[in-house]
Tab-separated table of C-alpha atoms in Angstrom:
chain	number	residue	atom	x	y	z
A	300	MET	CA	-23.182	-21.231	5.104
A	301	THR	CA	-19.348	-20.894	5.575
A	302	THR	CA	-18.182	-17.313	6.215
A	303	ILE	CA	-14.995	-16.604	4.017
A	304	LYS	CA	-12.972	-14.455	6.349
A	305	ASP	CA	-9.376	-14.339	7.224
A	306	THR	CA	-8.740	-15.125	11.016
A	307	ALA	CA	-5.958	-14.391	13.486
A	308	GLU	CA	-3.737	-17.048	14.809
A	309	LYS	CA	-0.270	-17.444	16.286
A	310	TRP	CA	1.584	-20.679	16.139
A	311	GLU	CA	4.178	-21.350	18.818
A	312	VAL	CA	7.729	-19.994	18.270
A	313	ARG	CA	10.592	-21.960	19.917
A	314	ALA	CA	13.235	-19.720	19.105
A	315	THR	CA	13.836	-16.539	16.941
A	316	GLU	CA	16.945	-14.404	15.676
A	317	THR	CA	17.346	-11.351	13.563
A	318	PRO	CA	20.394	-11.894	11.343
A	319	PHE	CA	19.972	-8.563	9.343
A	320	VAL	CA	18.627	-5.081	10.340
A	321	GLY	CA	18.244	-2.529	7.766
A	322	ALA	CA	17.286	1.205	7.883
A	323	LYS	CA	13.547	0.358	7.478
A	324	THR	CA	13.046	-3.236	7.581
A	325	SER	CA	14.867	-6.361	8.929
A	326	VAL	CA	15.202	-10.183	8.415
A	327	ARG	CA	13.722	-12.586	11.179
A	328	THR	CA	14.247	-16.318	11.433
A	329	ASP	CA	11.730	-18.255	13.741
A	330	GLU	CA	11.610	-21.805	14.505
A	331	VAL	CA	7.800	-22.600	14.237
A	332	VAL	CA	5.933	-25.390	15.765
A	333	MET	CA	3.923	-27.146	12.981
A	334	PRO	CA	0.512	-28.886	13.783
A	335	ASP	CA	2.087	-32.268	13.594
A	336	GLY	CA	4.693	-31.259	16.281
A	337	SER	CA	7.628	-30.789	13.859
A	338	VAL	CA	9.687	-27.622	13.938
A	339	ALA	CA	10.287	-25.609	10.692
A	340	ARG	CA	12.475	-22.410	10.054
A	341	ARG	CA	10.761	-19.521	8.461
A	342	ASP	CA	12.714	-16.691	7.234
A	343	TYR	CA	10.792	-13.458	6.492
A	344	GLN	CA	11.138	-9.603	6.249
A	345	VAL	CA	9.744	-7.652	9.077
A	346	HIS	CA	8.108	-4.496	7.623
A	347	PRO	CA	6.514	-1.607	9.539
A	348	GLY	CA	3.524	-1.405	6.953
A	349	SER	CA	2.574	0.935	4.068
A	350	VAL	CA	-0.286	3.133	2.716
A	351	ALA	CA	-1.216	3.796	-0.928
A	352	VAL	CA	-3.565	6.133	-2.529
A	353	LEU	CA	-5.589	5.792	-5.597
A	354	ALA	CA	-6.419	9.448	-6.396
A	355	LEU	CA	-9.466	9.825	-8.744
A	356	ASP	CA	-10.042	13.256	-10.343
A	357	ASP	CA	-13.285	14.679	-11.499
A	358	ARG	CA	-12.688	13.328	-15.014
A	359	ASP	CA	-12.313	9.647	-13.594
A	360	ARG	CA	-8.691	9.688	-14.260
A	361	VAL	CA	-6.200	8.173	-11.626
A	362	LEU	CA	-3.041	9.802	-10.512
A	363	LEU	CA	-0.071	7.917	-11.384
A	364	LEU	CA	3.698	8.064	-11.042
A	365	LYS	CA	6.379	6.087	-12.600
A	366	GLN	CA	9.480	5.304	-10.474
A	367	TYR	CA	12.449	2.994	-10.971
A	368	ARG	CA	12.427	-0.356	-8.770
A	369	HIS	CA	15.886	-1.756	-8.452
A	370	PRO	CA	14.932	-5.140	-7.119
A	371	VAL	CA	13.055	-5.969	-10.307
A	372	GLY	CA	14.940	-3.839	-12.653
A	373	MET	CA	11.937	-1.913	-13.850
A	374	LYS	CA	10.284	1.407	-13.979
A	375	LEU	CA	6.866	0.937	-12.785
A	376	TRP	CA	3.607	2.904	-13.013
A	377	GLU	CA	2.385	3.142	-9.507
A	378	ILE	CA	-0.112	4.936	-7.261
A	379	PRO	CA	1.287	7.206	-4.423
A	380	ALA	CA	2.515	5.064	-1.426
A	381	GLY	CA	4.680	5.234	1.360
A	382	LEU	CA	5.878	3.677	4.722
A	383	LEU	CA	4.249	3.976	7.904
A	384	ASP	CA	7.225	5.291	9.584
A	385	VAL	CA	5.967	5.860	13.061
A	386	PRO	CA	4.542	3.064	15.258
A	387	GLY	CA	0.828	3.711	15.790
A	388	GLU	CA	0.828	6.286	13.077
A	389	ASN	CA	-2.790	6.936	11.819
A	390	PRO	CA	-2.842	5.575	8.222
A	391	LEU	CA	-4.991	8.151	6.927
A	392	HIS	CA	-2.553	11.019	7.951
A	393	ALA	CA	0.260	9.141	6.339
A	394	ALA	CA	-1.582	8.583	3.126
A	395	GLN	CA	-2.407	12.295	3.063
A	396	ARG	CA	1.256	13.075	3.653
A	397	GLU	CA	2.178	10.789	0.759
A	398	LEU	CA	-0.203	12.280	-1.742
A	399	TYR	CA	1.165	15.674	-0.960
A	400	GLU	CA	4.972	14.780	-0.952
A	401	GLU	CA	4.614	12.661	-4.105
A	402	ALA	CA	2.314	14.589	-6.121
A	403	HIS	CA	1.510	17.957	-4.468
A	404	VAL	CA	-2.171	17.152	-4.190
A	405	LYS	CA	-4.741	17.197	-1.502
A	406	ALA	CA	-8.186	15.477	-1.277
A	407	GLU	CA	-11.586	16.280	0.200
A	408	ASP	CA	-13.026	12.740	0.282
A	409	TRP	CA	-11.392	9.549	1.577
A	410	ARG	CA	-12.469	5.921	1.776
A	411	VAL	CA	-10.698	2.699	2.280
A	412	LEU	CA	-10.616	0.518	-0.841
A	413	ALA	CA	-8.652	-2.597	0.371
A	414	ASP	CA	-6.322	-3.924	2.971
A	415	VAL	CA	-3.709	-6.406	1.640
A	416	TYR	CA	-0.724	-8.228	2.800
A	417	THR	CA	1.734	-7.912	-0.093
A	418	THR	CA	3.617	-11.298	0.350
A	419	PRO	CA	2.381	-13.068	3.496
A	420	GLY	CA	4.645	-16.132	2.773
A	421	GLY	CA	7.898	-14.051	3.178
A	422	CYS	CA	7.090	-10.512	4.569
A	423	SER	CA	4.898	-9.067	7.221
A	424	GLU	CA	3.952	-5.887	5.261
A	425	ALA	CA	0.406	-4.900	5.450
A	426	VAL	CA	-0.959	-2.123	3.009
A	427	ARG	CA	-3.930	-0.029	3.269
A	428	ILE	CA	-5.078	1.309	-0.109
A	429	PHE	CA	-7.182	4.357	0.044
A	430	LEU	CA	-9.654	5.908	-2.609
A	431	ALA	CA	-9.040	9.891	-2.652
A	432	ARG	CA	-11.589	12.097	-4.378
A	433	GLY	CA	-12.111	15.761	-4.741
A	434	LEU	CA	-8.619	16.529	-5.779
A	435	SER	CA	-6.900	19.910	-5.905
A	436	GLU	CA	-3.439	21.207	-5.779
A	437	ALA	CA	-1.869	21.239	-2.335
A	438	ASP	CA	-0.870	24.707	-0.749
A	439	GLY	CA	2.851	25.727	-0.370
A	440	ALA	CA	5.896	24.760	-1.973
A	441	ARG	CA	6.474	21.352	-3.359
A	442	PHE	CA	8.177	18.641	-1.187
A	443	GLU	CA	11.873	18.094	-2.156
A	444	VAL	CA	12.282	14.584	-3.498
A	445	GLU	CA	15.668	12.647	-3.831
A	446	ASP	CA	16.999	9.371	-5.081
A	447	GLU	CA	14.640	7.376	-7.253
A	448	GLU	CA	11.909	9.832	-6.583
A	449	ALA	CA	13.813	12.625	-8.268
A	450	ASP	CA	13.328	10.887	-11.730
A	451	MET	CA	9.546	10.305	-11.474
A	452	GLU	CA	7.189	10.779	-14.346
A	453	PHE	CA	3.423	11.667	-13.712
A	454	ALA	CA	0.224	10.883	-15.622
A	455	ARG	CA	-3.595	10.968	-15.242
A	456	VAL	CA	-5.156	7.936	-16.895
A	457	PRO	CA	-8.701	6.772	-17.155
A	458	LEU	CA	-9.634	4.020	-14.983
A	459	GLY	CA	-10.890	1.737	-17.693
A	460	GLU	CA	-7.633	2.135	-19.388
A	461	LEU	CA	-5.929	0.999	-16.353
A	462	VAL	CA	-8.117	-2.069	-16.010
A	463	ARG	CA	-7.187	-3.052	-19.483
A	464	GLY	CA	-3.466	-2.662	-18.881
A	465	VAL	CA	-3.731	-4.745	-15.634
A	466	LEU	CA	-5.648	-7.675	-17.366
A	467	GLY	CA	-3.229	-7.306	-20.288
A	468	GLY	CA	-0.092	-7.805	-18.156
A	469	GLU	CA	1.287	-4.245	-18.865
A	470	LEU	CA	0.922	-3.044	-15.125
A	471	HIS	CA	2.535	-4.860	-12.311
A	472	ASN	CA	2.626	-2.685	-9.251
A	473	ASN	CA	0.502	-4.422	-6.556
A	474	CYS	CA	-1.195	-1.392	-4.929
A	475	LEU	CA	-1.938	-0.129	-8.398
A	476	VAL	CA	-3.397	-3.559	-9.490
A	477	VAL	CA	-5.472	-4.011	-6.278
A	478	GLY	CA	-6.651	-0.330	-6.222
A	479	VAL	CA	-7.637	-0.271	-9.823
A	480	LEU	CA	-9.620	-3.516	-9.661
A	481	SER	CA	-11.094	-2.737	-6.201
A	482	LEU	CA	-12.467	0.471	-7.535
A	483	SER	CA	-13.853	-1.012	-10.645
A	484	ALA	CA	-15.552	-3.650	-8.485
A	485	ALA	CA	-16.905	-1.003	-6.378
A	486	LEU	CA	-18.377	0.845	-9.290
A	487	ALA	CA	-19.925	-2.098	-10.619
A	488	GLY	CA	-21.430	-3.045	-7.237
A	489	ASP	CA	-22.634	-1.110	-4.462
A	490	GLY	CA	-20.816	2.146	-5.305
A	491	VAL	CA	-17.996	4.081	-3.702
A	492	ASP	CA	-20.346	5.417	-0.934
A	493	ALA	CA	-20.694	1.672	0.374
A	494	LEU	CA	-16.857	1.562	0.936
A	495	ARG	CA	-15.274	1.580	4.357
A	496	ALA	CA	-14.825	4.885	6.074
A	497	ALA	CA	-11.198	6.300	5.954
A	498	ASP	CA	-10.752	5.820	9.883
A	499	ALA	CA	-11.959	2.016	9.641
A	500	GLU	CA	-10.439	-0.310	12.214
A	501	TRP	CA	-7.279	-2.049	10.782
A	502	PRO	CA	-6.317	-4.970	12.948
A	503	ALA	CA	-2.984	-5.625	11.002
A	504	ARG	CA	-1.814	-2.297	11.948
A	505	PRO	CA	-3.590	-0.767	15.025
A	506	PHE	CA	-3.346	3.040	14.915
A	507	ASP	CA	-3.911	6.260	17.143
A	508	ALA	CA	-6.938	8.303	16.369
């Protein structure tokens, strides 16, 4: 029986250049040797990686925020998420920080829901999506937000309603879609206790303990 599993592989790169460097990401052009010996140019965004948090309260509602996303010209309902700003940063610590900064919430129980590459044909971004339960309000003052985050709306929505919204084409944020459908599948299968531990290995973004 064939094992369906992604595998690591590196094709030869004859030349590389970085025509654009931004504050958090850059664009790279590689000349990659194809299996037939030809060389193809591949342009892609180099991304530090991200974490996202599907926070589920004791009434099976998911904590959401609505944020303006300029590249797509929409305000999207999303789950808390953020960049892995520090090389080697522990993704669990980053997720806990994002949940605090964006929603002023802390959680007692953490699991890994899914690991995904958002757009592997054009970007190196890898995202780890966590399930957080045992929610309560965080201590201390709220984190000061700015730019698009200053206009965020918040809601707590039943999981079933979000599944219907995803399948109905009404919700589009990739972390929300993957997180909601992954949790729904887990609940219908072996349960959340069978999910990976919060500190599970992540080859796409190796991290410190």
